[in-house]
Coordinates of C-alpha atoms and ligand atoms in Angstrom, one line a residue:
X149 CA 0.0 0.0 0.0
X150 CA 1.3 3.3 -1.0
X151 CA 2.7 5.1 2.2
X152 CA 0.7 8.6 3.1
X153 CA 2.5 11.2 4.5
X154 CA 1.2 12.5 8.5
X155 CA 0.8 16.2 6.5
X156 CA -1.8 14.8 3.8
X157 CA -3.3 12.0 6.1
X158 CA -4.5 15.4 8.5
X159 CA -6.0 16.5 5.8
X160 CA -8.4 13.8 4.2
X161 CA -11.9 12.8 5.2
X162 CA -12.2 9.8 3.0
X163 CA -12.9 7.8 6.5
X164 CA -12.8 4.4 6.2
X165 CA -10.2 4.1 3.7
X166 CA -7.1 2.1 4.5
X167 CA -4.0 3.8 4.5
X168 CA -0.2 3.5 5.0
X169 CA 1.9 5.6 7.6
X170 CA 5.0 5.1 8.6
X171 CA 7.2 7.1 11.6
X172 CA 8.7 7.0 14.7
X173 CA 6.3 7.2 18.0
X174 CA 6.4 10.0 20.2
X175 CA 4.5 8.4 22.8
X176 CA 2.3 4.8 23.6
X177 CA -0.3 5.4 26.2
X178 CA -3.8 3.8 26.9
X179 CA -4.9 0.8 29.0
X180 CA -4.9 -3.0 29.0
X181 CA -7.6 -3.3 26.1
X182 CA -6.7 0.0 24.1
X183 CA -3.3 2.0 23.1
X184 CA -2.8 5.2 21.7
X185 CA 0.2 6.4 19.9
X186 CA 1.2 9.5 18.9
X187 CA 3.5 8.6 15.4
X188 CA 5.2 11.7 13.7
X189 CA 7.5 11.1 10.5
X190 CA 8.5 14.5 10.3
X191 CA 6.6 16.5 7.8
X192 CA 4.6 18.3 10.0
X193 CA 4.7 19.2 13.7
X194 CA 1.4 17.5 14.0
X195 CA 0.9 13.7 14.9
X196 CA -1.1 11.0 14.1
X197 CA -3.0 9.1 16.6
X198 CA -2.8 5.5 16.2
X199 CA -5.5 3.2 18.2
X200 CA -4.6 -0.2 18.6
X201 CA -6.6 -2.8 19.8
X202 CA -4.4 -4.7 21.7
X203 CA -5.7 -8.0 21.3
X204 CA -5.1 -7.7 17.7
X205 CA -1.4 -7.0 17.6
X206 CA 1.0 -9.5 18.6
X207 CA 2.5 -8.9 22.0
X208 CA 6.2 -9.5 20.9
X209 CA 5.1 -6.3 18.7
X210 CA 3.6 -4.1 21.3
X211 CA 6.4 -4.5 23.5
X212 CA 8.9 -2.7 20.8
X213 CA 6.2 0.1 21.1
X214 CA 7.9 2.5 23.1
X215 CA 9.2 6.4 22.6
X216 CA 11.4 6.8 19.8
X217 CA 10.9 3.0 17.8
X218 CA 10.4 3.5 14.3
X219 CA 7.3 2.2 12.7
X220 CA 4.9 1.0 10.0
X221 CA 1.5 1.0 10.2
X222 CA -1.3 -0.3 8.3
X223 CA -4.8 0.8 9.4
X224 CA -8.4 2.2 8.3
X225 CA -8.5 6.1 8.7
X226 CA -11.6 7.2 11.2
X227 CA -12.7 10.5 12.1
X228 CA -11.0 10.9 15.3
X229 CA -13.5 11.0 18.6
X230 CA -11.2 13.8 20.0
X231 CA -10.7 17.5 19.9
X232 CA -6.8 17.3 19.1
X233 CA -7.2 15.9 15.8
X234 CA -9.7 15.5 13.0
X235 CA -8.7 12.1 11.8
X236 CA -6.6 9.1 13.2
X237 CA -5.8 5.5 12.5
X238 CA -7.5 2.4 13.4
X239 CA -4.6 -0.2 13.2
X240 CA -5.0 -3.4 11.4
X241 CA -1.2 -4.3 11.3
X242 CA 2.1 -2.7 12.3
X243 CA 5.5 -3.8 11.9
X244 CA 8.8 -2.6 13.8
X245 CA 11.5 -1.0 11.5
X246 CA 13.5 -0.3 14.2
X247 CA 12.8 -0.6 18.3
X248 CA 14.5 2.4 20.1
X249 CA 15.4 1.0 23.9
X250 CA 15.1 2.6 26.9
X251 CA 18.3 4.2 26.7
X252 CA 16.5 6.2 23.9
X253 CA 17.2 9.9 25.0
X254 CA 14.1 12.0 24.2
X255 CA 12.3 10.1 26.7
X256 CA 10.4 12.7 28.7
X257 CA 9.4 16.5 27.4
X258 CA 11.4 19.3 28.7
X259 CA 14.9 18.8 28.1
X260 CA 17.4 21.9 28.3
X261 CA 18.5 22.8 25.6
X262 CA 22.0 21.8 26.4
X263 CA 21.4 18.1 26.7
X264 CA 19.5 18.4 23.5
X265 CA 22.7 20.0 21.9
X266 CA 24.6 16.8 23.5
X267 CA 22.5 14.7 21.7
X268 CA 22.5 16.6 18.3
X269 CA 22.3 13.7 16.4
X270 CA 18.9 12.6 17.1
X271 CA 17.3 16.2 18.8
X272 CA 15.5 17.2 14.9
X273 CA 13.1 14.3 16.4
X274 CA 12.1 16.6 18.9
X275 CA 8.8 18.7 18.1
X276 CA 11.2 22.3 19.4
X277 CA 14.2 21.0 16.5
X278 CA 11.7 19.6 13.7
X279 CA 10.0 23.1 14.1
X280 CA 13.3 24.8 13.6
X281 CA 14.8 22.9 10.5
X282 CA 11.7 23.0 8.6
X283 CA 11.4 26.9 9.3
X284 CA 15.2 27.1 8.3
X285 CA 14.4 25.7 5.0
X286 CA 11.8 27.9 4.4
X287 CA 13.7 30.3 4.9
X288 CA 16.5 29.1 2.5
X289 CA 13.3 28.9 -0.2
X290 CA 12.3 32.4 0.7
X291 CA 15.8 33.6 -0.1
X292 CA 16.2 31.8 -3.5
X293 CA 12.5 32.7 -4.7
X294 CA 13.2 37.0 -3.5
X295 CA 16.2 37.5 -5.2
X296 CA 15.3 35.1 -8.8
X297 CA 12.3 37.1 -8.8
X298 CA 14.0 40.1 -8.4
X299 CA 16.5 39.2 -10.9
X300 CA 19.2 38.2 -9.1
X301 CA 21.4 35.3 -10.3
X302 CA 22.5 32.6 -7.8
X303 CA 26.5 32.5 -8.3
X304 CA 28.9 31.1 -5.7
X305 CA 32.4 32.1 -4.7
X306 CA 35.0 29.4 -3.6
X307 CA 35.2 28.6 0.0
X308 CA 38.4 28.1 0.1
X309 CA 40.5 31.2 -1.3
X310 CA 44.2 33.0 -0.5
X311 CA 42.8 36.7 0.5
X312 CA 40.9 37.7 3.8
X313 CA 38.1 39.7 2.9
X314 CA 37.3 41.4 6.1
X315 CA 40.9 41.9 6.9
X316 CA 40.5 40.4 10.5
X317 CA 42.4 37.3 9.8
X318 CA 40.2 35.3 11.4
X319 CA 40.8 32.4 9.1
X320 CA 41.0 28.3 8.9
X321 CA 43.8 27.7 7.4
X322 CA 43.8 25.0 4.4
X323 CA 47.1 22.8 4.1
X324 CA 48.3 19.6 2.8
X325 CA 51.9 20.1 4.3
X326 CA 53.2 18.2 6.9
X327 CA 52.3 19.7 10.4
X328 CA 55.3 18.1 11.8
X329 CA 58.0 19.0 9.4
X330 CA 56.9 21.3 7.0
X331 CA 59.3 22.4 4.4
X332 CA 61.2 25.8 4.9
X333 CA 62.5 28.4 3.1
X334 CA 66.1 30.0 2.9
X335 CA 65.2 32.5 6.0
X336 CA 63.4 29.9 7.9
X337 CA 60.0 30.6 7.1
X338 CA 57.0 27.8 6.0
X339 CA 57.2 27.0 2.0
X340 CA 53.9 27.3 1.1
X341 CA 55.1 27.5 -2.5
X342 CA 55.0 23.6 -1.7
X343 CA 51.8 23.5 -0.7
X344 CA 48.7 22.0 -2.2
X345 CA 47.5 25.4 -4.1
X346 CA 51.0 26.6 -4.1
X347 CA 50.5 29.1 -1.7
X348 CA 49.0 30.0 2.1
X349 CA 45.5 29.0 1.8
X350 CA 42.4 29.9 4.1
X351 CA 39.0 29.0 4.2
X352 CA 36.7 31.6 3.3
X353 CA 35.6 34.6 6.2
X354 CA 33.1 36.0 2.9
X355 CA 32.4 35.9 -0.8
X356 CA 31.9 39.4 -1.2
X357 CA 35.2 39.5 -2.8
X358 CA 34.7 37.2 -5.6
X359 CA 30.9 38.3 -5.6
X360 CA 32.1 41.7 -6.7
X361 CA 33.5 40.5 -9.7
X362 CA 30.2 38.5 -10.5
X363 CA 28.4 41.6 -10.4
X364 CA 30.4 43.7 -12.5
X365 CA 29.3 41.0 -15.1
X366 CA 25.8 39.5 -14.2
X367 CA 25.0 43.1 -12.8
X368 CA 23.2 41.5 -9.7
X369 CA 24.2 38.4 -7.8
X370 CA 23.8 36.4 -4.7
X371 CA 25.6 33.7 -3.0
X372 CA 24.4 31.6 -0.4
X373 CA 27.0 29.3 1.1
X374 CA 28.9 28.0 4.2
X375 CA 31.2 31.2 5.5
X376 CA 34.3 30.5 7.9
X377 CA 35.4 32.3 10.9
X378 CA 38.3 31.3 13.6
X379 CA 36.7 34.0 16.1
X380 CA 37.1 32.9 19.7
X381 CA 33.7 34.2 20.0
X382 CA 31.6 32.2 22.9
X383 CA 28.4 33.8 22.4
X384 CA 24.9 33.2 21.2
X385 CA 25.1 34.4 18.2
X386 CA 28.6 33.5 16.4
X387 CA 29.4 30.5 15.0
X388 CA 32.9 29.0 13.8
X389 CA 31.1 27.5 10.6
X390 CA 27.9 29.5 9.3
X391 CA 25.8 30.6 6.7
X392 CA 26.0 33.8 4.5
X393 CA 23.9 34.9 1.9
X394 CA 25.8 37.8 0.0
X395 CA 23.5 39.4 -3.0
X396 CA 26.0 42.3 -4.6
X397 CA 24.9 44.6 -7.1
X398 CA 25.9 47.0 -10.0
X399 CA 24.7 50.7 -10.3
X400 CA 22.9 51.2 -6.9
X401 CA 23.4 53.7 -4.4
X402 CA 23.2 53.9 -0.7
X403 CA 19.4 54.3 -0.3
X404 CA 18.9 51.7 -3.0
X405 CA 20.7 49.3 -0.7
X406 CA 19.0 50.1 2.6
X407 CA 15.5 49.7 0.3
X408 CA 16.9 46.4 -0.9
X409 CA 18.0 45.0 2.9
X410 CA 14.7 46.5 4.2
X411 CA 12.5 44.5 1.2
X412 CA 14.6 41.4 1.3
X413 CA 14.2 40.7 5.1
X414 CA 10.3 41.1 5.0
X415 CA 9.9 39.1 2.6
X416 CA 11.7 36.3 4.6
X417 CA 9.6 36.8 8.0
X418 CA 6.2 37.7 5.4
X419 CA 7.4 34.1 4.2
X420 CA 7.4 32.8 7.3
X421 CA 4.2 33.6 8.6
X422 CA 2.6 32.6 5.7
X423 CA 4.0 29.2 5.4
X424 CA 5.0 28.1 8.7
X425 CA 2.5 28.8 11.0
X426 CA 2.1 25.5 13.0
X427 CA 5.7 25.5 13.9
X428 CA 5.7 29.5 14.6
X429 CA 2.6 28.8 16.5
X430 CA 3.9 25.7 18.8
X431 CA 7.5 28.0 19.0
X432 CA 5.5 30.8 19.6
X433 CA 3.6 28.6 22.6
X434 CA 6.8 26.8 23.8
X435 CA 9.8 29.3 23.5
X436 CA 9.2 32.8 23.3
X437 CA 5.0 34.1 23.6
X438 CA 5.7 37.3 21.6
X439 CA 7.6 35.3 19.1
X440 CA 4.7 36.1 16.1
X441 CA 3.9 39.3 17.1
X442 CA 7.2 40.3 17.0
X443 CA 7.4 39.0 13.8
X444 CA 4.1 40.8 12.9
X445 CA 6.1 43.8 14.2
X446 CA 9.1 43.8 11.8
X447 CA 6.3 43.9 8.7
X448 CA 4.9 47.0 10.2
X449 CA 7.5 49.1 11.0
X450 CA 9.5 51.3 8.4
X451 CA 13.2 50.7 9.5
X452 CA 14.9 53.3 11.1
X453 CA 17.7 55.0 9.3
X454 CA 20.6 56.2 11.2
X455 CA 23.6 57.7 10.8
X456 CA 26.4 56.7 12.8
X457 CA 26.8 59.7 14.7
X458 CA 23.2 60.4 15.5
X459 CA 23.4 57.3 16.9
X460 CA 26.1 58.0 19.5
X461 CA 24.3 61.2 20.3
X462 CA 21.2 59.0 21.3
X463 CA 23.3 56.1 23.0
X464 CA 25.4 59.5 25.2
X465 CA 22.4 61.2 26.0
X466 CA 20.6 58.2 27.5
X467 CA 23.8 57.7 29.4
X468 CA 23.2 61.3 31.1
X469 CA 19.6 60.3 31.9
X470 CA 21.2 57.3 33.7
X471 CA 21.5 54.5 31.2
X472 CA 24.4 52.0 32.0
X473 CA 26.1 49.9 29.6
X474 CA 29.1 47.5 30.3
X475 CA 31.5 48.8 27.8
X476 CA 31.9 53.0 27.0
X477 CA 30.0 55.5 24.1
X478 CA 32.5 57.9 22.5
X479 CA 32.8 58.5 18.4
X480 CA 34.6 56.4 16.8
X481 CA 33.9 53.0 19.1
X482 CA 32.4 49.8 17.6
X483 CA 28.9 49.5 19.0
X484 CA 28.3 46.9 21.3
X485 CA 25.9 44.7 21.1
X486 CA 24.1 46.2 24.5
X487 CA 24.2 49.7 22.5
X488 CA 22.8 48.4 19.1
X489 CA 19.7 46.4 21.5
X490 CA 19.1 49.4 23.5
X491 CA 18.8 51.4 20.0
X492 CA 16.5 49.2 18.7
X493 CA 14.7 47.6 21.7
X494 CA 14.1 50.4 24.0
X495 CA 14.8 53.5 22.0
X496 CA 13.2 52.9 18.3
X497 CA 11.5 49.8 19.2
X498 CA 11.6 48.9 15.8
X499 CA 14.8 47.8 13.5
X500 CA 17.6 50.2 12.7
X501 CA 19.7 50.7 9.3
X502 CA 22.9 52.1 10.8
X503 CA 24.9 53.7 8.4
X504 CA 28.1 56.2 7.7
X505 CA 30.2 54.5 10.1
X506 CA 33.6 55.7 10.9
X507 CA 36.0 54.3 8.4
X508 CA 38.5 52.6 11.3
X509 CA 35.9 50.1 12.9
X510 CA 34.9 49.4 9.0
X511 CA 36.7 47.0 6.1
X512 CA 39.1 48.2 3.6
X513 CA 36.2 48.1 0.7
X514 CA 33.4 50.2 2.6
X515 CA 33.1 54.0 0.1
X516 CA 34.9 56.6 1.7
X517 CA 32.0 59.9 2.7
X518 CA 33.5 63.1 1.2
X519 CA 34.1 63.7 5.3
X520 CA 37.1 62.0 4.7
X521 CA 36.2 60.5 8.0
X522 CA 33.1 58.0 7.4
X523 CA 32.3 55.3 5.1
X524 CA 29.1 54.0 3.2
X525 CA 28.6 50.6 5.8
X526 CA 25.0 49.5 6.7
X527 CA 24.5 47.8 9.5
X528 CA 20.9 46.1 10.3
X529 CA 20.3 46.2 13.7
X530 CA 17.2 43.5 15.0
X531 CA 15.4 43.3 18.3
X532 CA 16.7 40.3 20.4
X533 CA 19.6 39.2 17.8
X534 CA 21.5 43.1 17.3
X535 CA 23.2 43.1 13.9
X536 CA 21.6 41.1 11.2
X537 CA 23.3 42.0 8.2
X538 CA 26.5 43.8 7.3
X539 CA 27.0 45.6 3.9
X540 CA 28.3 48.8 2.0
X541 CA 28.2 51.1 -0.9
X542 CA 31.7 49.9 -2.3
X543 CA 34.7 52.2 -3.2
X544 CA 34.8 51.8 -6.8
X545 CA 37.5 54.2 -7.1
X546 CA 41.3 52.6 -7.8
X547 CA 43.0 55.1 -6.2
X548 CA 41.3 55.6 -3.0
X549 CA 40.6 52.3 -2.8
X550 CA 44.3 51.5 -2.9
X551 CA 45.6 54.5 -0.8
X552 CA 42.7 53.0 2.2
X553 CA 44.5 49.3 1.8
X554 CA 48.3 50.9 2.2
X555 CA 47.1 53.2 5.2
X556 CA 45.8 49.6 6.6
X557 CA 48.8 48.0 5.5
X558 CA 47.4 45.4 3.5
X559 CA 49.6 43.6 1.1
X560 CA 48.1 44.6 -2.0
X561 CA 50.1 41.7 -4.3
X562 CA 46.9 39.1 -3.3
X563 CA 44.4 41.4 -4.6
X564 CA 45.4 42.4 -8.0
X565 CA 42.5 40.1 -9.5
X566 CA 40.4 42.3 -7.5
X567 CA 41.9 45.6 -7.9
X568 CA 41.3 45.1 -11.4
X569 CA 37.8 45.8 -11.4
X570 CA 38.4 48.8 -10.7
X571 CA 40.5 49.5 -13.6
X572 CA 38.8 47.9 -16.0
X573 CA 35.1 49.4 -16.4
X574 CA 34.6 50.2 -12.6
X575 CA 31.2 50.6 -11.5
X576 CA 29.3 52.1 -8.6
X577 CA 28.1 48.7 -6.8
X578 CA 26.7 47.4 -3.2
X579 CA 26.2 44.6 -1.4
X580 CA 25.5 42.8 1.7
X581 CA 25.5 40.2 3.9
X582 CA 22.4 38.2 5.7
X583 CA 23.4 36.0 8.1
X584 CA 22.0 33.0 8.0
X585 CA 21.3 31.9 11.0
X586 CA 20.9 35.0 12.6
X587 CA 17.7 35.2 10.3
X588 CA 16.9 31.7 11.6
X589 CA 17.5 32.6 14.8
X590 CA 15.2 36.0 14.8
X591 CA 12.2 34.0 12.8
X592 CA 12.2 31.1 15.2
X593 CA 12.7 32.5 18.9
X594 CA 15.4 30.6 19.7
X595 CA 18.1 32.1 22.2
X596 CA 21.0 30.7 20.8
X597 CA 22.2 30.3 17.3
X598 CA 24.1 26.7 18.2
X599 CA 20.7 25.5 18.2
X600 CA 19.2 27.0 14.5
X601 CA 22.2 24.6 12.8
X602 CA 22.3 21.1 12.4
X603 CA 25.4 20.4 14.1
X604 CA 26.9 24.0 15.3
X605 CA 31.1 24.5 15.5
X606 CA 32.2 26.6 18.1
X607 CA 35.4 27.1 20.0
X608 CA 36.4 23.5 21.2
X609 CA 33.3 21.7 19.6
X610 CA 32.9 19.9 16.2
X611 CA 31.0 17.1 17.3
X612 CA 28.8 14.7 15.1
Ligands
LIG7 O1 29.2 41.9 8.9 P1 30.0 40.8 8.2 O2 31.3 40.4 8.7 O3 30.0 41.3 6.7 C1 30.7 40.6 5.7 O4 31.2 39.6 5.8 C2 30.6 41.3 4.4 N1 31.7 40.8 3.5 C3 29.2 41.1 3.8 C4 29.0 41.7 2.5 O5 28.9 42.9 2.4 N2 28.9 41.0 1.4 O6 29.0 39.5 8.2 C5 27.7 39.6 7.6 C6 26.7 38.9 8.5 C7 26.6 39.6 9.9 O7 25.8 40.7 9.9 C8 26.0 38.5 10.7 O8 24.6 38.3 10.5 C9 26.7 37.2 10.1 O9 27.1 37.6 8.8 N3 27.8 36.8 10.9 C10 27.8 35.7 11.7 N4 26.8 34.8 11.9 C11 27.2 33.8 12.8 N5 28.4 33.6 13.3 C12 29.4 34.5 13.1 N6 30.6 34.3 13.6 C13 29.1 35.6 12.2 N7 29.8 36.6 11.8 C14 29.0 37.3 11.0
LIG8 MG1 29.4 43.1 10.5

């Protein structure tokens, strides 16, 4: 019999029709004469009740029964007697793909989240983690369907590549050489000449590099691929392995760019309301209560657009009507995540475009302001997960562009295939970057972003 998937079998009323399903059971319950199990196979957050008459199933069977066994059940569908659901499944046979044992750990509800993480390889069977990996591929839909129906072409940069992008040299290095012994040069240095690519290789910190070069072709790109970071970062909301989307763009301005971030990211959370609501709802009941309205929020509200400086002035003046923060406000400091949450959680209370940064907390590629002082960077600040993407107008001119990399002492030799752009047809372009999981993170209500990834990497962790 052809095998009916929990989503479609919720949906049908041809009662008394018999009918495959197959999943793993959540729970068994019920008395000497009656069981009930709750099977779920993954495609929805919903289950489907089974009722067994127990005198029809072979005991050696019903014993396998038990939280987390995998199963296959035929059966007649009924209209269900109770409230919870509108159909369920008289059993007529069942067989045991595979029993699960006591020593099954999703016995009871209400594990922390930290044993959950411990036991990454089976937590996307809990209703919490199914909930999150079928929002996060929404969300990866949502992304693909905005920008090809904007006109965007999906393009990818290599992940593992010989220049830092963001010039923090935060990087995984990539090397075939022996760690042990690895050949040397006259003056005593490593001989990467001798390695696999033939020189020092890294894996990738951003594509934006390479995507800039797609865009002076294509005219508008994206990427969306795994992005590297060797950040000793132990928070909630970095990871040493995560997602980037990077759309880059030729012949638009700064405004065009805030528009852009501002329409892309509604899109995503419009997406999600729309097509996810029994997981937002259940997340929304489990996790975090104002999860949808917050959501509902972020649809509402025009983004806030912010310069830089005004910024400080607001964070300086709240400081004078008794605000404390951990780390100090003065021009020129990189904003804390405290500042950018009080900005947007208690100031605005809605999200903030920061832009015209000061040109030292900034990368080497950001436009230079005629201020000589501030660059074209746009950072979008979110309530509950601070700074969502990162972008810029791009300095498209050769010669400041070049002068900025000296001041920052950057060797320029690496970059000539991207210096090159600029003297061969330069163009006004911008770009950003989404990450991923940050967007995961802000759509679901989860508190930390280990738990929007299958299986996170973080400082001392690479598990599964
Ligand atoms: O602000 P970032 O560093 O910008 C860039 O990499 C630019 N090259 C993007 C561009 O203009 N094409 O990173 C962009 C976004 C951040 O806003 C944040 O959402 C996310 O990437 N991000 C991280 N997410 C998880 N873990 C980390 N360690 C992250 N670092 C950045
Ligand atoms: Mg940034």
């Amino acid at each position: 019999m052809e095998r009916t998937k929990v989503i479609d079998l919720l949906k049908r009323e041809d009662y008394g029709a018999e009918v495959n399903v197959k999943g793993w059971v959540r729970t068994r319950r019920g008395s000497k004469a009656v069981n009930f199990i709750a099977l779920n196979d993954g495609s929805t957050i919903k289950n489907v009740q089974v009722v067994v008459d127990v005198e029809k199933i072979d005991d050696e069977i019903l014993k396998d029964i038990t939280t987390g066994a995998c199963i296959n059940v035929n059966g007649i569908l009924t209209k269900s007697q109770g409230a919870e659901q509108s159909v369920e499944i008289q059993a007529t046979a069942i067989e045991i793909y595979g029993p699960a044992g006591s020593d099954y750990p999703l016995q009871k509800k209400g594990h922390s989240m930290e044993f959950l993480r411990e036991h990454a390889n089976i937590r996307m069977r809990s209703n919490t983690f199914g909930a999150v990996f079928r929002i996060r591929h929404n969300m990866a839909i949502a992304i693909h369907k905005y920008f090809h129906e904007h006109g965007f072409y999906y393009w990818n940069s290599p992940l593992i590549t010989a220049s830092d992008c963001e010039g923090a040299g935060q990087m995984f290095q990539v090397t075939t050489l022996d760690m042990k012994n690895p050949p040397l040069t006259e003056d005593g240095k490593i001989d990467y000449s001798q390695d696999f690519f033939g020189s020092m290789t890294n894996l990738t910190v951003s594509g934006q590099l390479e995507g800039e070069l797609a865009a002076t072709a294509l005219g508008a790109i994206y990427t969306f691929g795994p992005t590297f970071r060797a950040e000793n970062s132990n928070t909630p909301r970095h990871l040493a392995e995560f997602w980037m989307i990077e759309p880059e763009i030729a012949f638009i301005n700064l405004k065009e760019l805030m528009d852009l971030e501002e329409d892309f990211i509604k899109y995503c959370v419009k997406w999600a309301l729309d097509n996810c609501k029994d997981d937002l709802q259940f997340l929304n009941n489990m996790i975090d209560k104002s999860l949808i309205s917050r959501l509902e929020g972020v649809l509402k509200d025009d983004f806030v657009r912010l310069p830089y400086t005004e910024g400080i002035k607001i964070l300086e003046e709240a400081i004078k009507n008794g605000k404390k923060f951990e780390f100090p406000v003065y021009w020129g400091c990189d904003l804390a995540s405290e500042h950018e949450r009080f900005l947007v959680e208690e100031h605005f209370k809605k999200p903030v475009i920061m832009i015209d940064y000061p040109k030292e907390i900034k990368a080497f590629y950001m436009k230079q302001n005629e201020d000589g002082k501030t660059v074209q960077g746009t950072d979008v600040l979110f309530p509950s997960i601070g700074e969502i993407i990162g972008g810029s107008v791009r300095e498209e001119s050769y010669k400041k562009l070049t002068d900025r990399m000296k001041e920052l002492d950057m060797e320029l030799d690496g970059y000539e295939w991207y210096l090159e752009t600029r003297k061969w047809g330069s163009c006004p372009h911008a770009g950003f970057g989404l990450g991923f999981e940050r967007l995961v993170l802000f759509v679901t209500g989860m508190q930390n972003i280990r738990d929007v990834i299958p299986f996170p990497r973080t400082p001392k962790n690479a598990q599964f």
